PDB file of C-alpha atoms in Angstrom:
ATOM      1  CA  UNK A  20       0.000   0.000   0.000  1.00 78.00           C
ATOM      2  CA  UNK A  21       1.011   3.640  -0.564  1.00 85.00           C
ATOM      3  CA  UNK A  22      -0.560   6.326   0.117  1.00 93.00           C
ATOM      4  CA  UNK A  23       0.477   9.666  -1.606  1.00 96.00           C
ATOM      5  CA  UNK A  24       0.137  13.556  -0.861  1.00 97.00           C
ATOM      6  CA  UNK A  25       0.582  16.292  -3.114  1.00 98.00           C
ATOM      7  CA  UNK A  26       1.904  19.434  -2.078  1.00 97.00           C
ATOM      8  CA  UNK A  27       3.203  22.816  -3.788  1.00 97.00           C
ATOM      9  CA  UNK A  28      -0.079  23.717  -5.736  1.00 97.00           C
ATOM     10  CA  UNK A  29      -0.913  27.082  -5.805  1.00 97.00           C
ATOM     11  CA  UNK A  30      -1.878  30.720  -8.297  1.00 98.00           C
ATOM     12  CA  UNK A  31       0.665  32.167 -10.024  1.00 98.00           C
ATOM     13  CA  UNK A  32       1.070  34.616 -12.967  1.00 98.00           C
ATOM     14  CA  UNK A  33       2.017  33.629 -16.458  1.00 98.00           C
ATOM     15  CA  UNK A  34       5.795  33.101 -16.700  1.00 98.00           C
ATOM     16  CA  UNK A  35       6.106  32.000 -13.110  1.00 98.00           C
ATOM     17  CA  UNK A  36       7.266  28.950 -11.339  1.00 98.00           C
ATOM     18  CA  UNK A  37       6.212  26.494  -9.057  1.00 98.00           C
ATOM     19  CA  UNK A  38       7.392  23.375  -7.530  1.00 98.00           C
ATOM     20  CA  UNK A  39       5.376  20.383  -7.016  1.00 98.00           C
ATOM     21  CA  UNK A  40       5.966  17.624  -4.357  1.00 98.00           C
ATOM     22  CA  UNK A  41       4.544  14.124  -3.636  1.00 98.00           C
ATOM     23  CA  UNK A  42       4.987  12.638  -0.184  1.00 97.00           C
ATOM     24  CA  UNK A  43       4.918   8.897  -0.174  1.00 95.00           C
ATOM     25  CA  UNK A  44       4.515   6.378   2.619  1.00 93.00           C
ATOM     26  CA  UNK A  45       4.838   2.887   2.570  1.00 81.00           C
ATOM     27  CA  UNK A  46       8.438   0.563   1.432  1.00 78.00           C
ATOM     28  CA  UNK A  47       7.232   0.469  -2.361  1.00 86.00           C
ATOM     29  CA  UNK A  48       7.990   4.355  -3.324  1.00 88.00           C
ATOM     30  CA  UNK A  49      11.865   3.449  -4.235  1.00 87.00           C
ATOM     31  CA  UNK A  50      11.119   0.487  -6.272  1.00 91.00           C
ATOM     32  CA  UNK A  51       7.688   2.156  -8.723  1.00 92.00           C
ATOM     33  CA  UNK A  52       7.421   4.345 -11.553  1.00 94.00           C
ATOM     34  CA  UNK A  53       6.157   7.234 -10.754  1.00 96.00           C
ATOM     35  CA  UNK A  54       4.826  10.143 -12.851  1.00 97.00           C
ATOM     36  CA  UNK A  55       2.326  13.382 -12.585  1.00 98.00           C
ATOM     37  CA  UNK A  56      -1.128  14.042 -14.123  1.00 98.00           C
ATOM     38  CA  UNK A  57      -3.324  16.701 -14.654  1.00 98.00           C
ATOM     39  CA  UNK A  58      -6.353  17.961 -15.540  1.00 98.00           C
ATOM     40  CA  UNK A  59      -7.537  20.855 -16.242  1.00 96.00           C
ATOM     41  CA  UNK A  60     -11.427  21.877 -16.234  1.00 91.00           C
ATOM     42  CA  UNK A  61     -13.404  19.866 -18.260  1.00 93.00           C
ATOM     43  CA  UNK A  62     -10.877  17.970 -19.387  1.00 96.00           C
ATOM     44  CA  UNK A  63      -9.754  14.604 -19.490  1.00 96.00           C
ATOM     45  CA  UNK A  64      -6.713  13.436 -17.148  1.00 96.00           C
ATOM     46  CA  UNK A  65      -3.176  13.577 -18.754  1.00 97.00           C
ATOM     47  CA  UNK A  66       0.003  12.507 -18.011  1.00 98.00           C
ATOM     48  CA  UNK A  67       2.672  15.444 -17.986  1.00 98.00           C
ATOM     49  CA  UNK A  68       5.664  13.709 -17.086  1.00 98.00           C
ATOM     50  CA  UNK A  69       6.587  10.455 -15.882  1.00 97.00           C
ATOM     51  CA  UNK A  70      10.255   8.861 -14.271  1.00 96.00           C
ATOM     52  CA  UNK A  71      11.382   5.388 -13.966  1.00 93.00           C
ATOM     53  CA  UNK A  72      12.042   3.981 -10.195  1.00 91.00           C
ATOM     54  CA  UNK A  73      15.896   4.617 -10.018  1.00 90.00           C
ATOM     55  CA  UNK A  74      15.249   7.809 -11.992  1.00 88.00           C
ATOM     56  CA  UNK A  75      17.552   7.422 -15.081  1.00 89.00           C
ATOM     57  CA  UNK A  76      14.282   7.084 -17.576  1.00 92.00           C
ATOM     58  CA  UNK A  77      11.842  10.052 -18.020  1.00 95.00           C
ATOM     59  CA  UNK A  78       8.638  11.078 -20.376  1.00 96.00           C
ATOM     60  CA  UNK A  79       7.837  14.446 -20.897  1.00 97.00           C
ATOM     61  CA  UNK A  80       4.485  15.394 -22.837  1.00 98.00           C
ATOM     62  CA  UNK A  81       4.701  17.564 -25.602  1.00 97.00           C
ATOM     63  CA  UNK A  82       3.103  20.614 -24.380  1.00 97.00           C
ATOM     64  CA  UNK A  83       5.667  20.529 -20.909  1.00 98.00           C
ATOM     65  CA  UNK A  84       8.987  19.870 -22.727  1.00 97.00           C
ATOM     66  CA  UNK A  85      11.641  22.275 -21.807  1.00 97.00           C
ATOM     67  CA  UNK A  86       9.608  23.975 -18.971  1.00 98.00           C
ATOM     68  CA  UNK A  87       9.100  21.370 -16.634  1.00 98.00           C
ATOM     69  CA  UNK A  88      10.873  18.437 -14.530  1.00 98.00           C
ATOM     70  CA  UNK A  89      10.097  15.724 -13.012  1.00 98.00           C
ATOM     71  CA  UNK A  90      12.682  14.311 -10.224  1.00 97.00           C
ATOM     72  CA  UNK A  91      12.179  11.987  -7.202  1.00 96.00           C
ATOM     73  CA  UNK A  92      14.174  11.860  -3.877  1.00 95.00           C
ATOM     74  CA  UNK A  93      14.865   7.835  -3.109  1.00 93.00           C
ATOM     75  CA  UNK A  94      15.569   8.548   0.365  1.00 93.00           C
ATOM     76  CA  UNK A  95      12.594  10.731   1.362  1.00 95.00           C
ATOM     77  CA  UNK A  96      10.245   8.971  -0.933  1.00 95.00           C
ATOM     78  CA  UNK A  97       9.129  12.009  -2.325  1.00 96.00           C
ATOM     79  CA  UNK A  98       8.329  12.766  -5.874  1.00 97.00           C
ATOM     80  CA  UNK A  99       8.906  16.460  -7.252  1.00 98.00           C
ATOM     81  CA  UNK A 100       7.517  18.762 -10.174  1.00 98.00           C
ATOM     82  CA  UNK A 101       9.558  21.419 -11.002  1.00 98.00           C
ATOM     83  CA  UNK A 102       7.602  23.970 -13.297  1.00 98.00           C
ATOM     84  CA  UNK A 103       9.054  26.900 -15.158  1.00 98.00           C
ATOM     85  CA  UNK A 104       7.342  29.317 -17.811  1.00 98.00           C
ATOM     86  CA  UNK A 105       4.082  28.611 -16.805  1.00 98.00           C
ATOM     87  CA  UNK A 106       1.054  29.593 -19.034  1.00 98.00           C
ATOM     88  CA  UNK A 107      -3.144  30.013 -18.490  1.00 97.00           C
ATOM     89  CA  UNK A 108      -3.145  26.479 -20.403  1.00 96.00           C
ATOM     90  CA  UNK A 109      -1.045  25.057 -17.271  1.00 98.00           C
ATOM     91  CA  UNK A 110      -4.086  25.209 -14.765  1.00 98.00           C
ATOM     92  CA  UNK A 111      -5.453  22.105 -13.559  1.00 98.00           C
ATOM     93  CA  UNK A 112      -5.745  20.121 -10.851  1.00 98.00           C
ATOM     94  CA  UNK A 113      -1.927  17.958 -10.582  1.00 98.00           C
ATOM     95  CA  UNK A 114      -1.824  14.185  -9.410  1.00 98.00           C
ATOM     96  CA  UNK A 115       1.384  12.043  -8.637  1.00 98.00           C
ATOM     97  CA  UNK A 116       0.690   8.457  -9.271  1.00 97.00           C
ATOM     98  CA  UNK A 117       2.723   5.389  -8.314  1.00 95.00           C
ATOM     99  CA  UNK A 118       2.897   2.393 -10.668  1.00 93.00           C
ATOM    100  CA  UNK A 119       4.052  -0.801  -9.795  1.00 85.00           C
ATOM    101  CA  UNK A 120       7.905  -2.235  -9.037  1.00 87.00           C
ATOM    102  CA  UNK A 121      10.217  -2.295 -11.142  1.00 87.00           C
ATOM    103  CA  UNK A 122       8.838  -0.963 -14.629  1.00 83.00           C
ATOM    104  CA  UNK A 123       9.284   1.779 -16.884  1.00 86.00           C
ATOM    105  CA  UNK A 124       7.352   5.145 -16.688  1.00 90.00           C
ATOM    106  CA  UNK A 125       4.298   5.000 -18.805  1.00 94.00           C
ATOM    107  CA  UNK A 126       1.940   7.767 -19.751  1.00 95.00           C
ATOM    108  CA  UNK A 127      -0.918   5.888 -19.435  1.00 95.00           C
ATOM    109  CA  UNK A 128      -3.140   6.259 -16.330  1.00 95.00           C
ATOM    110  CA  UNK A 129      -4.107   2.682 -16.398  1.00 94.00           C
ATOM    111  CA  UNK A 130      -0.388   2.007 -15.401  1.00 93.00           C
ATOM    112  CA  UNK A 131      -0.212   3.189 -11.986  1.00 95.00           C
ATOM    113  CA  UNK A 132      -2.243   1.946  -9.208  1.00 93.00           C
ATOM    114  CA  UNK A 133      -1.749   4.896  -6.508  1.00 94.00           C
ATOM    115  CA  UNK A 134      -3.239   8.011  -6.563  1.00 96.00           C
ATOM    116  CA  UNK A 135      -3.300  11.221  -4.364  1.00 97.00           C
ATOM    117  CA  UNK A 136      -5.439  13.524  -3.573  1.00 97.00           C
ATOM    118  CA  UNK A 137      -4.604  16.505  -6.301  1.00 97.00           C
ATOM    119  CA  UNK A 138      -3.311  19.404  -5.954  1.00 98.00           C
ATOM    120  CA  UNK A 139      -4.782  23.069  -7.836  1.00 98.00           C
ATOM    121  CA  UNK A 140      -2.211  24.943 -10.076  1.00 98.00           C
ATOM    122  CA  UNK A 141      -3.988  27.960 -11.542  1.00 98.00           C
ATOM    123  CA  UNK A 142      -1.884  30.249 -13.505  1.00 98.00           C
ATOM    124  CA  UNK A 143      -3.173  34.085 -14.560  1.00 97.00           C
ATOM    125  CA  UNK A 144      -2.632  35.909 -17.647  1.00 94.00           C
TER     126      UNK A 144
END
């Protein structure tokens, strides 16, 4: 079991930054794939960027390359979401997920099993 709490969320202008983090509990957080989601109003869920469990693999969408990254702390099992230039197209609601042990980073929500709670990122123009 682990249980996950995002953290970080908050409003910012366009252009500004924020940094996203993911508390984990539980043995599991050094050994999954882990990877953020979003979505914004009315819209479905999508994955923004994604990183393999000993953190040398990453995925990036499209729309986030360049201006965001995603890192994880082994140690204090916690994810982060480091997120530069952000635009009005940025706000949603952000989830960390953990997939299971031992696999690659997927963009695919069906991959991960663990969800938090969300966390609002709403970004003026």
């Amino acid at each position: 079991q682990v249980q996950l709490v995002e953290s970080g969320g908050g409003l910012v202008q366009a252009g500004g930054s924020l940094r996203l983090s993911c508390a984990a509990s539980g043995r599991t957080f050094s050994r999954s794939a882990m990877a953020w989601f979003r979505q914004p109003p009315g819209k479905e869920r999508e994955c923004v960027a994604a990183i393999s469990w000993i953190g040398t693999s990453t995925y990036y969408a499209d729309s986030v390359k360049g201006r965001f990254t995603i890192s994880r702390d082994n140690p204090k099992n916690t994810l982060y979401l480091q997120m530069n230039g952000l635009k009005p197209e940025d706000t949603a609601v952000f989830y960390c997920a953990a997939g299971p042990q031992y696999t690659e980073p997927t963009h695919y929500a069906t991959t991960y099993i663990y969800w938090g709670q969300g966390t609002q990122v709403t970004v003026s123009s």
